[in-house]
PDB file of C-alpha atoms in Angstrom:
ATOM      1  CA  UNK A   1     -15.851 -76.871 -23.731  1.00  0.00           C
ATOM      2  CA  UNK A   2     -19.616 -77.328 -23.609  1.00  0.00           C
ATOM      3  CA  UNK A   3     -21.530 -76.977 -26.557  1.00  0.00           C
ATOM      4  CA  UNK A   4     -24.596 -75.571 -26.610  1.00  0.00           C
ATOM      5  CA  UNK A   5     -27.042 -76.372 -29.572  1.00  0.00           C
ATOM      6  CA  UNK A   6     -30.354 -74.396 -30.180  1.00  0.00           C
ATOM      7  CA  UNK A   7     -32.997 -75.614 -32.127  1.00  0.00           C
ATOM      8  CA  UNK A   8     -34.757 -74.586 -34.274  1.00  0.00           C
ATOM      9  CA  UNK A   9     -32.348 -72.100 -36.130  1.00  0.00           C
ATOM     10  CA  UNK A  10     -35.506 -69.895 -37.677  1.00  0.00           C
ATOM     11  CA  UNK A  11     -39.254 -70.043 -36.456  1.00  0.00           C
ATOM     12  CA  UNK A  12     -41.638 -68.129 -37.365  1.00  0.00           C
ATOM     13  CA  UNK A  13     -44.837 -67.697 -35.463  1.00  0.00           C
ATOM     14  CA  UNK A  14     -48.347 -65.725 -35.789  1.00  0.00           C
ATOM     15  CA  UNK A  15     -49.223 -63.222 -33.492  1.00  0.00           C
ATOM     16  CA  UNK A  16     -50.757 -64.346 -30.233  1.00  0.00           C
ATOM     17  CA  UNK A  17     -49.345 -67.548 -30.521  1.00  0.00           C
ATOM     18  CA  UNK A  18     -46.903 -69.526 -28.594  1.00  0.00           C
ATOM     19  CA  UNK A  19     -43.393 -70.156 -29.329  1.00  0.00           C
ATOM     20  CA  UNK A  20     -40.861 -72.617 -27.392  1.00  0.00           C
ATOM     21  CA  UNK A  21     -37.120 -71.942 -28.478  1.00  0.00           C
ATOM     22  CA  UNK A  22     -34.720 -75.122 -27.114  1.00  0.00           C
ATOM     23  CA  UNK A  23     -31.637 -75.232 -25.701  1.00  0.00           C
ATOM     24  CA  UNK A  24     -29.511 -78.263 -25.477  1.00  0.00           C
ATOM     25  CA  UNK A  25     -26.258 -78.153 -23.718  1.00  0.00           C
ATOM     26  CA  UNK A  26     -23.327 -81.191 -24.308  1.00  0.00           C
ATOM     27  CA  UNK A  27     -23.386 -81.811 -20.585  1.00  0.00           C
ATOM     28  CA  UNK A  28     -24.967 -80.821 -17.095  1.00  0.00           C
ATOM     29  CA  UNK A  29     -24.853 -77.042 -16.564  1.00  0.00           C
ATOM     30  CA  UNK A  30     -26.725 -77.064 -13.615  1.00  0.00           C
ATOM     31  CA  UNK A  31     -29.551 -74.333 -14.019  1.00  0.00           C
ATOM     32  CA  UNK A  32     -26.413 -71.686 -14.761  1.00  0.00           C
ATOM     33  CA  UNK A  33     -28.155 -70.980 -18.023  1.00  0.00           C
ATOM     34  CA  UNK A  34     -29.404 -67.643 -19.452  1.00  0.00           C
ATOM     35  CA  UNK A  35     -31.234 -66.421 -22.225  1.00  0.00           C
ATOM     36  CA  UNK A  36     -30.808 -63.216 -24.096  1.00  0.00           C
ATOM     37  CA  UNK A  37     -32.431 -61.099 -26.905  1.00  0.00           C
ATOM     38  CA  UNK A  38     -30.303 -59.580 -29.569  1.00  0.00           C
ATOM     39  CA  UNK A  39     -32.776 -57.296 -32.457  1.00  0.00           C
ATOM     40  CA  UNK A  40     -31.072 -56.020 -35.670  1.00  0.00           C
ATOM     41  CA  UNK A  41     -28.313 -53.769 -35.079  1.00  0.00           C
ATOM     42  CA  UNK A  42     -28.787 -54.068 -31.146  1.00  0.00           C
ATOM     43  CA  UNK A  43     -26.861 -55.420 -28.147  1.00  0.00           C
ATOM     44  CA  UNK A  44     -28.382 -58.254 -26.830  1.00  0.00           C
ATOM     45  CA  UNK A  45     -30.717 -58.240 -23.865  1.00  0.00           C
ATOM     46  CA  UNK A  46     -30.918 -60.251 -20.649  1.00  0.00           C
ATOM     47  CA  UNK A  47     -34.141 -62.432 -20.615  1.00  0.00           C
ATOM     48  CA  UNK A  48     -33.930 -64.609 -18.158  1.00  0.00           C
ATOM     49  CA  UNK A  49     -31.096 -65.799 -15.785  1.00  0.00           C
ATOM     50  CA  UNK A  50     -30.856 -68.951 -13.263  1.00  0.00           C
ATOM     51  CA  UNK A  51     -33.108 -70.666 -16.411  1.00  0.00           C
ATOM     52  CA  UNK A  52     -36.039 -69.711 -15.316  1.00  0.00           C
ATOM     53  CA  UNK A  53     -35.323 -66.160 -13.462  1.00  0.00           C
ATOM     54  CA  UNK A  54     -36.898 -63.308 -15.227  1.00  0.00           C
ATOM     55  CA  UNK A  55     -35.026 -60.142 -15.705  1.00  0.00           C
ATOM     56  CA  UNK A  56     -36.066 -56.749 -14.121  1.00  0.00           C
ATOM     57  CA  UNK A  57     -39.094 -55.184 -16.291  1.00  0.00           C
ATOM     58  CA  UNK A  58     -39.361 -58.237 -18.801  1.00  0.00           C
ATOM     59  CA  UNK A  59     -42.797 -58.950 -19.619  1.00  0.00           C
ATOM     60  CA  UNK A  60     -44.125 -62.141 -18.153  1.00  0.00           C
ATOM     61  CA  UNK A  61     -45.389 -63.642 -21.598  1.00  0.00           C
ATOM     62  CA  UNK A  62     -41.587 -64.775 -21.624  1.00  0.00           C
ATOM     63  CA  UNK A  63     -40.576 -68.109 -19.024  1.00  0.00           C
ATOM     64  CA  UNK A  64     -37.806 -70.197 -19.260  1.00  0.00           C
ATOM     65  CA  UNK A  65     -37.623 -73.590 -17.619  1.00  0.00           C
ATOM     66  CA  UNK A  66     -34.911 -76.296 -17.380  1.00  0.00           C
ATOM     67  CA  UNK A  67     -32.489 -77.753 -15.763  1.00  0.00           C
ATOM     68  CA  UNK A  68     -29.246 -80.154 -16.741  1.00  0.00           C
ATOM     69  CA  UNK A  69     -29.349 -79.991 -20.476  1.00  0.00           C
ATOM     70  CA  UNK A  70     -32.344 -79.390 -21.304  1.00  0.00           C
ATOM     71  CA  UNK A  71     -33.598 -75.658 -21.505  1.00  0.00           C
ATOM     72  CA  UNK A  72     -36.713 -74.108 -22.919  1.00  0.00           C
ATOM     73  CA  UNK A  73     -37.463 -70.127 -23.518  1.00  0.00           C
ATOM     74  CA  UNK A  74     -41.100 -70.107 -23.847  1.00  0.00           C
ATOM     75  CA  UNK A  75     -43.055 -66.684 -25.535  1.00  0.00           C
ATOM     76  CA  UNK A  76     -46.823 -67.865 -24.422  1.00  0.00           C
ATOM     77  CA  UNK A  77     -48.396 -64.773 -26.940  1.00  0.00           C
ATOM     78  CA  UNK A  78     -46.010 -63.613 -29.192  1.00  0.00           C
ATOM     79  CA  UNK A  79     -46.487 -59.698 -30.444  1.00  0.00           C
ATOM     80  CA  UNK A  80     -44.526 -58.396 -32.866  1.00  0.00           C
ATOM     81  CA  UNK A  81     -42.009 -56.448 -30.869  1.00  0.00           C
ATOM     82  CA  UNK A  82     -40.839 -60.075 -30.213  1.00  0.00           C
ATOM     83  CA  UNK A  83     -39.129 -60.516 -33.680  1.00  0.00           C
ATOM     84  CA  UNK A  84     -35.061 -60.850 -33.066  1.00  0.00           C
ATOM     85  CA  UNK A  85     -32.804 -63.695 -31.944  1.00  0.00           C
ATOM     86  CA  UNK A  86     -32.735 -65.402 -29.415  1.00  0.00           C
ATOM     87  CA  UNK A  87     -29.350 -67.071 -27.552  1.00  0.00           C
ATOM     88  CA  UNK A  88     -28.506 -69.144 -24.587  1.00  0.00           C
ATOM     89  CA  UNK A  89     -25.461 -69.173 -22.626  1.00  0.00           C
ATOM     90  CA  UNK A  90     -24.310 -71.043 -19.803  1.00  0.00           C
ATOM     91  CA  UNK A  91     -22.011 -69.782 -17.065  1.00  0.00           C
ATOM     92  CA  UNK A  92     -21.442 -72.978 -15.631  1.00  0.00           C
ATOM     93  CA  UNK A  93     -17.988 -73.793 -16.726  1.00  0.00           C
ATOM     94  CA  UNK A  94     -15.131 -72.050 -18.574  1.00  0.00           C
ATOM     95  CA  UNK A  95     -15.192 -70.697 -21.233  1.00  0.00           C
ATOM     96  CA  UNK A  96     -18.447 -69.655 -20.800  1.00  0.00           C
ATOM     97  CA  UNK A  97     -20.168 -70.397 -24.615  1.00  0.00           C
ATOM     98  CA  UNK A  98     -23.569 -69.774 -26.405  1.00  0.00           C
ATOM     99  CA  UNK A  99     -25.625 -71.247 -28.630  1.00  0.00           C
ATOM    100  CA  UNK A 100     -25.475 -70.677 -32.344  1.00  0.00           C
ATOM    101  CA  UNK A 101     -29.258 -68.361 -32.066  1.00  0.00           C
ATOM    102  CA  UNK A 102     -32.847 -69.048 -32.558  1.00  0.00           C
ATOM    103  CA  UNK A 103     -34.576 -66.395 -35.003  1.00  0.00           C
ATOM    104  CA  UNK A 104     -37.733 -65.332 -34.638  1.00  0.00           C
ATOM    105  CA  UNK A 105     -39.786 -64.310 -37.320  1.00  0.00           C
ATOM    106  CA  UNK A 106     -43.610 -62.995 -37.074  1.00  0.00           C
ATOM    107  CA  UNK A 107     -45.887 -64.962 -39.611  1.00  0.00           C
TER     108      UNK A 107
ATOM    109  CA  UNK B   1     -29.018 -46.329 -14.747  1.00  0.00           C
ATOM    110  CA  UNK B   2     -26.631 -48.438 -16.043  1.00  0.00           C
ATOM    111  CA  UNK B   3     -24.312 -47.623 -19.010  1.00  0.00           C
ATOM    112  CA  UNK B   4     -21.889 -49.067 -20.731  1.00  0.00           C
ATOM    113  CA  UNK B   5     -20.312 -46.816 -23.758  1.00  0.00           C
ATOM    114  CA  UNK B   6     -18.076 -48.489 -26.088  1.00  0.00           C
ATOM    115  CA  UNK B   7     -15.562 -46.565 -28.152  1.00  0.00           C
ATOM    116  CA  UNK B   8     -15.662 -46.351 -32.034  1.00  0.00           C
ATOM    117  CA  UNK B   9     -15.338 -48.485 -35.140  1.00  0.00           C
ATOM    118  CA  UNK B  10     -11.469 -49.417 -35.956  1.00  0.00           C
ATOM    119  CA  UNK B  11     -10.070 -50.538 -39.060  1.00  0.00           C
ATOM    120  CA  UNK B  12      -6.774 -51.907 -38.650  1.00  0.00           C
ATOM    121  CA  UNK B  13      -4.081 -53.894 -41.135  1.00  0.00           C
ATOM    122  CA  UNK B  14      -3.607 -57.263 -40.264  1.00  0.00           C
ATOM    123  CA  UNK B  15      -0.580 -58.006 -37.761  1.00  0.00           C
ATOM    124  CA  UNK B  16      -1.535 -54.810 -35.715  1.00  0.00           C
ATOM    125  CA  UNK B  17      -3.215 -54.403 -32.568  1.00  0.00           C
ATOM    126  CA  UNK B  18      -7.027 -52.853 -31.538  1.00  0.00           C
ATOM    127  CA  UNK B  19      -7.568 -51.545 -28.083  1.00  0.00           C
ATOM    128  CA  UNK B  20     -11.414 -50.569 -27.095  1.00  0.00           C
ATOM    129  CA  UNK B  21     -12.562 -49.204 -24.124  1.00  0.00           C
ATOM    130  CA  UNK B  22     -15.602 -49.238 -22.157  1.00  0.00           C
ATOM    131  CA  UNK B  23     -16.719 -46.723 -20.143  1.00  0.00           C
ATOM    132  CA  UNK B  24     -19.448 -47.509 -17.318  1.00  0.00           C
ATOM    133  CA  UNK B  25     -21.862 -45.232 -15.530  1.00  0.00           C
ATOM    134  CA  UNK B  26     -24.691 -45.836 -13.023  1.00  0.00           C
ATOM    135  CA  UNK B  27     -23.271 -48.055 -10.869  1.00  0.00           C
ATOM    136  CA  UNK B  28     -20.184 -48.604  -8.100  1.00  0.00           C
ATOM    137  CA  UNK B  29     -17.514 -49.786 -10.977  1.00  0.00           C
ATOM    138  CA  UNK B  30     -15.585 -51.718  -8.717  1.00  0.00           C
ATOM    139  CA  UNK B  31     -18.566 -54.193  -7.441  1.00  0.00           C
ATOM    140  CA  UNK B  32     -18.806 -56.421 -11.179  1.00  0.00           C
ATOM    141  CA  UNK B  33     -16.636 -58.451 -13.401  1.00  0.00           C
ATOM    142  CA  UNK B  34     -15.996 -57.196 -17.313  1.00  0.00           C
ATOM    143  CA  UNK B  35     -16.491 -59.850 -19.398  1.00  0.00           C
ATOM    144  CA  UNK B  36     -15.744 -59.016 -23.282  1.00  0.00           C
ATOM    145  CA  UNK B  37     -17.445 -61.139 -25.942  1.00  0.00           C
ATOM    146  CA  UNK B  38     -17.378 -60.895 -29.313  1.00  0.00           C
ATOM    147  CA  UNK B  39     -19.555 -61.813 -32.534  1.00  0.00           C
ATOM    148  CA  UNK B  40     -18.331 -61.976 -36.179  1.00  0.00           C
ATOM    149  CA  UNK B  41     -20.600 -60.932 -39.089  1.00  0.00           C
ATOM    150  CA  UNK B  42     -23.964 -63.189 -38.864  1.00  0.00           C
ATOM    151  CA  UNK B  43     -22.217 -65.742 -36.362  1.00  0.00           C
ATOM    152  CA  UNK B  44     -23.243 -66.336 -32.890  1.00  0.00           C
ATOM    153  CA  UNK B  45     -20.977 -65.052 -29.347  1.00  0.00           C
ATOM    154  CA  UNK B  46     -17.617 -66.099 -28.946  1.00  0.00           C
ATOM    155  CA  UNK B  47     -16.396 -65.551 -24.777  1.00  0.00           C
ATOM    156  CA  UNK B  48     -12.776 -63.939 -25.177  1.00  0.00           C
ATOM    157  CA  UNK B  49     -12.303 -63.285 -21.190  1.00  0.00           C
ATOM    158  CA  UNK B  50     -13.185 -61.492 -18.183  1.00  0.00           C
ATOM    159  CA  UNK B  51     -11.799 -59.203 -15.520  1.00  0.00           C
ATOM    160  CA  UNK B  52     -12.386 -58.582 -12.024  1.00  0.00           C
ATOM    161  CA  UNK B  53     -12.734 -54.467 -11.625  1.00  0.00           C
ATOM    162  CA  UNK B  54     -11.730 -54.720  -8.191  1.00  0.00           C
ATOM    163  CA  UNK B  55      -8.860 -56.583  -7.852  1.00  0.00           C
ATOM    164  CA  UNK B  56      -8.014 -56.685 -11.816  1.00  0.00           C
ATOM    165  CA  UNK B  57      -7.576 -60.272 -11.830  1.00  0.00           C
ATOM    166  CA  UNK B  58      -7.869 -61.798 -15.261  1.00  0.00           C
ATOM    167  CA  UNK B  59      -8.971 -64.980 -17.357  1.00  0.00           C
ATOM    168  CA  UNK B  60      -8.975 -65.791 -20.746  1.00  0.00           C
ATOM    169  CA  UNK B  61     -10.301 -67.794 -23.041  1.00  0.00           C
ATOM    170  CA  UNK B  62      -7.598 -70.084 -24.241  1.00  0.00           C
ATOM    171  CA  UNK B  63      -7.675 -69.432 -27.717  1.00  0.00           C
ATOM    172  CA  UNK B  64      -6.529 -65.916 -27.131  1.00  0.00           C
ATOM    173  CA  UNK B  65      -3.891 -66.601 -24.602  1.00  0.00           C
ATOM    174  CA  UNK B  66      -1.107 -64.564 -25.541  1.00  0.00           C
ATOM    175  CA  UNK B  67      -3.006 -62.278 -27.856  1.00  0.00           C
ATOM    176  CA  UNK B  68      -5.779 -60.747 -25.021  1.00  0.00           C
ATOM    177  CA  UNK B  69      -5.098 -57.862 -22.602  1.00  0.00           C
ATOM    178  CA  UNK B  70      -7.787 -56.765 -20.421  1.00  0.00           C
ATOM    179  CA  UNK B  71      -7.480 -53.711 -17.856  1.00  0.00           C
ATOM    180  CA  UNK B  72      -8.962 -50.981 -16.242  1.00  0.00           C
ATOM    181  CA  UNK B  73      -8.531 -47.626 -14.784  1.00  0.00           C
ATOM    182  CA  UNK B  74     -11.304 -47.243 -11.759  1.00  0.00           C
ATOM    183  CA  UNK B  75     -10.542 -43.289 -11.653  1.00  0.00           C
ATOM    184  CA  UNK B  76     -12.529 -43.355 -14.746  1.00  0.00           C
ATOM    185  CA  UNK B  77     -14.785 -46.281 -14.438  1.00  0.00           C
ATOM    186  CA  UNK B  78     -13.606 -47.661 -17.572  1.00  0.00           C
ATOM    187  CA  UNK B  79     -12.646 -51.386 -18.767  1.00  0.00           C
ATOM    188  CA  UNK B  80      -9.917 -51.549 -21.819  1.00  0.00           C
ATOM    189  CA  UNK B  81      -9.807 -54.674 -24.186  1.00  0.00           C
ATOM    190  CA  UNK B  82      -6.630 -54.834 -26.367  1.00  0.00           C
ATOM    191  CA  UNK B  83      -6.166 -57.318 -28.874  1.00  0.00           C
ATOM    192  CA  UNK B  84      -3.030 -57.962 -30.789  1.00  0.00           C
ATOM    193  CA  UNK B  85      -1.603 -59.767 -33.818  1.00  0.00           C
ATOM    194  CA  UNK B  86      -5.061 -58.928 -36.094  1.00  0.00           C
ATOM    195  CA  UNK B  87      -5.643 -61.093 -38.534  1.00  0.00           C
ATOM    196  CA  UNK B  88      -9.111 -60.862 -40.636  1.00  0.00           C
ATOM    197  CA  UNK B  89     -10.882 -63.654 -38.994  1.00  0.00           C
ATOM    198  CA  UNK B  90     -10.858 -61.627 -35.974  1.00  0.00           C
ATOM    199  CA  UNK B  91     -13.619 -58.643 -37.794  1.00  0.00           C
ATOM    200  CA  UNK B  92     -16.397 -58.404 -35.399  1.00  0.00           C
ATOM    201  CA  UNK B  93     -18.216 -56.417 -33.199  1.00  0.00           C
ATOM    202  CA  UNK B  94     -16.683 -56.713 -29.989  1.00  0.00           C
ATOM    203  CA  UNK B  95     -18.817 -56.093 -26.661  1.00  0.00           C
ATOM    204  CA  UNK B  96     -18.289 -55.655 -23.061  1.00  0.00           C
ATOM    205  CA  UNK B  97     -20.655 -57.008 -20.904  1.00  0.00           C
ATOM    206  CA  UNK B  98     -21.200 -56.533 -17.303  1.00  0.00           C
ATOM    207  CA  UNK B  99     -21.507 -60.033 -15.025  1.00  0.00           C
ATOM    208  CA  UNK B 100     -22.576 -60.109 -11.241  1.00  0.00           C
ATOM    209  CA  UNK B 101     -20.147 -61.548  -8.975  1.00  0.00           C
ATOM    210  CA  UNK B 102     -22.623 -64.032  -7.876  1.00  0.00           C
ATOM    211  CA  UNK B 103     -23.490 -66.037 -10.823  1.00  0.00           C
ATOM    212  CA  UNK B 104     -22.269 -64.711 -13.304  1.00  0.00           C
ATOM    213  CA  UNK B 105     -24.652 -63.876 -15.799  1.00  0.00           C
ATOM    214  CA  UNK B 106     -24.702 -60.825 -18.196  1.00  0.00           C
ATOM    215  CA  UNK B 107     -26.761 -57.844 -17.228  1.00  0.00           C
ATOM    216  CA  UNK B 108     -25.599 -54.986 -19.208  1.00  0.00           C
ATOM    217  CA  UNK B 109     -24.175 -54.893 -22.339  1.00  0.00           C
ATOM    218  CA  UNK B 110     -22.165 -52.248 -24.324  1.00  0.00           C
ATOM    219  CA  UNK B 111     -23.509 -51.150 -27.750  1.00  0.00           C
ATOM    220  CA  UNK B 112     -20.505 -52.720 -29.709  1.00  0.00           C
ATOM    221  CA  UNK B 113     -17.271 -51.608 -31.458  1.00  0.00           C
ATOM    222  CA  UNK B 114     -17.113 -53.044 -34.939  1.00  0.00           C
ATOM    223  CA  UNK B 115     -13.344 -53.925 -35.449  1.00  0.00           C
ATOM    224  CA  UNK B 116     -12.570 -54.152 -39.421  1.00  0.00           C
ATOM    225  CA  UNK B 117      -9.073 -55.652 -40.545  1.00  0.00           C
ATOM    226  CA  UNK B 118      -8.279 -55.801 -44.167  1.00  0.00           C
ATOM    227  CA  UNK B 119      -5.532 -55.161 -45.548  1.00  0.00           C
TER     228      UNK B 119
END
């Protein structure tokens, strides 16, 4: 299966400033990656799809870019609403897998 | 707009079986896959399978072959996960998740049913 590593596990950021989240999958997924938001206690959210497609109504201080296996989720001013994790997925291949999570945290 | 309502927490002894549902709303049922993923206790998202609402078609993930059945009833717009031989490594919140046809990506999720099994 592909394996999908995220780095780095925790990183915490000021407000207003940027913060790039990686994504590193074991082989070529193509651009069939997607990146989702999961706060405490929540469901997770779709971000952005097609690794750089931005979901309906998602503010465009997020961007993702990538292609292959190498993926970045980029916040360019990061408010505080931001705080959660952050996962990528790739539908590429069966079975579909995620990365192990990129937290978040608000300096 | 789009739903997706999960049924309740379950606690359950290990060896039995846990079946959730997942009842959608907002949307023609029919036109998406159910995928159901699930995510133990401060771990990441594990894929378990999916299911084609239309035709009912099913895969799963290998690791639950044998263990995994997914269906639904379309007079009710609702997907059913049921998961058998419980053992406590398999406490989680379990989610459906809706995925396009094209592509495949998740764009609705369910809220989650936490599954318990302790003896």
């Amino acid at each position: 299966e592909i394996v999908m590593t995220q780095s780095p596990a925790t990183l915490s950021v000021s407000p207003g400033e940027r913060a790039t989240l990686s994504c590193r999958a074991s082989q070529s997924v193509r651009t069939n990656l997607a990146w989702y938001q999961q706060k405490p206690g929540q469901a997770p959210r779709l971000l952005i799809y097609g690794a750089s497609t931005r979901a309906t109504g998602l503010p465009v201080r997020f961007s993702g870019s990538g292609s292959g296996t190498e993926f970045t989720l980029t916040i360019s001013s990061l408010q505080s609403e931001d705080l959660a994790t952050y996962y990528c997925q790739q539908y590429n291949a069966w079975p579909r897998t995620f990365g192990q999570g990129t937290k978040v945290e608000i300096k | 707009q789009v739903q997706l309502v999960q049924s309740g927490a379950e606690v359950k002894k290990p060896g039995a079986s846990v079946k959730v549902s997942c009842k959608a709303s907002g949307y023609t049922f029919t036109d998406y896959y159910m995928h159901w993923v699930r995510q133990a206790p401060g771990q990441g998202f594990e894929w378990m399978g999916r299911i084609n609402l239309n035709s009912g078609d099913t895969n799963r993930a290998q690791k639950f072959q044998g263990r995994i059945s997914m269906t639904r009833d379309t007079s009710i717009s609702t997907a059913y996960m049921e998961l058998s031989g419980l053992e406590s490594d398999d406490s989680a919140v379990y989610f459906c998740v809706r995925a396009v046809l094209i592509g495949n990506w998740y764009d609705y999720w369910g809220q989650g049913t936490l599954v318990t099994v302790s003896s």
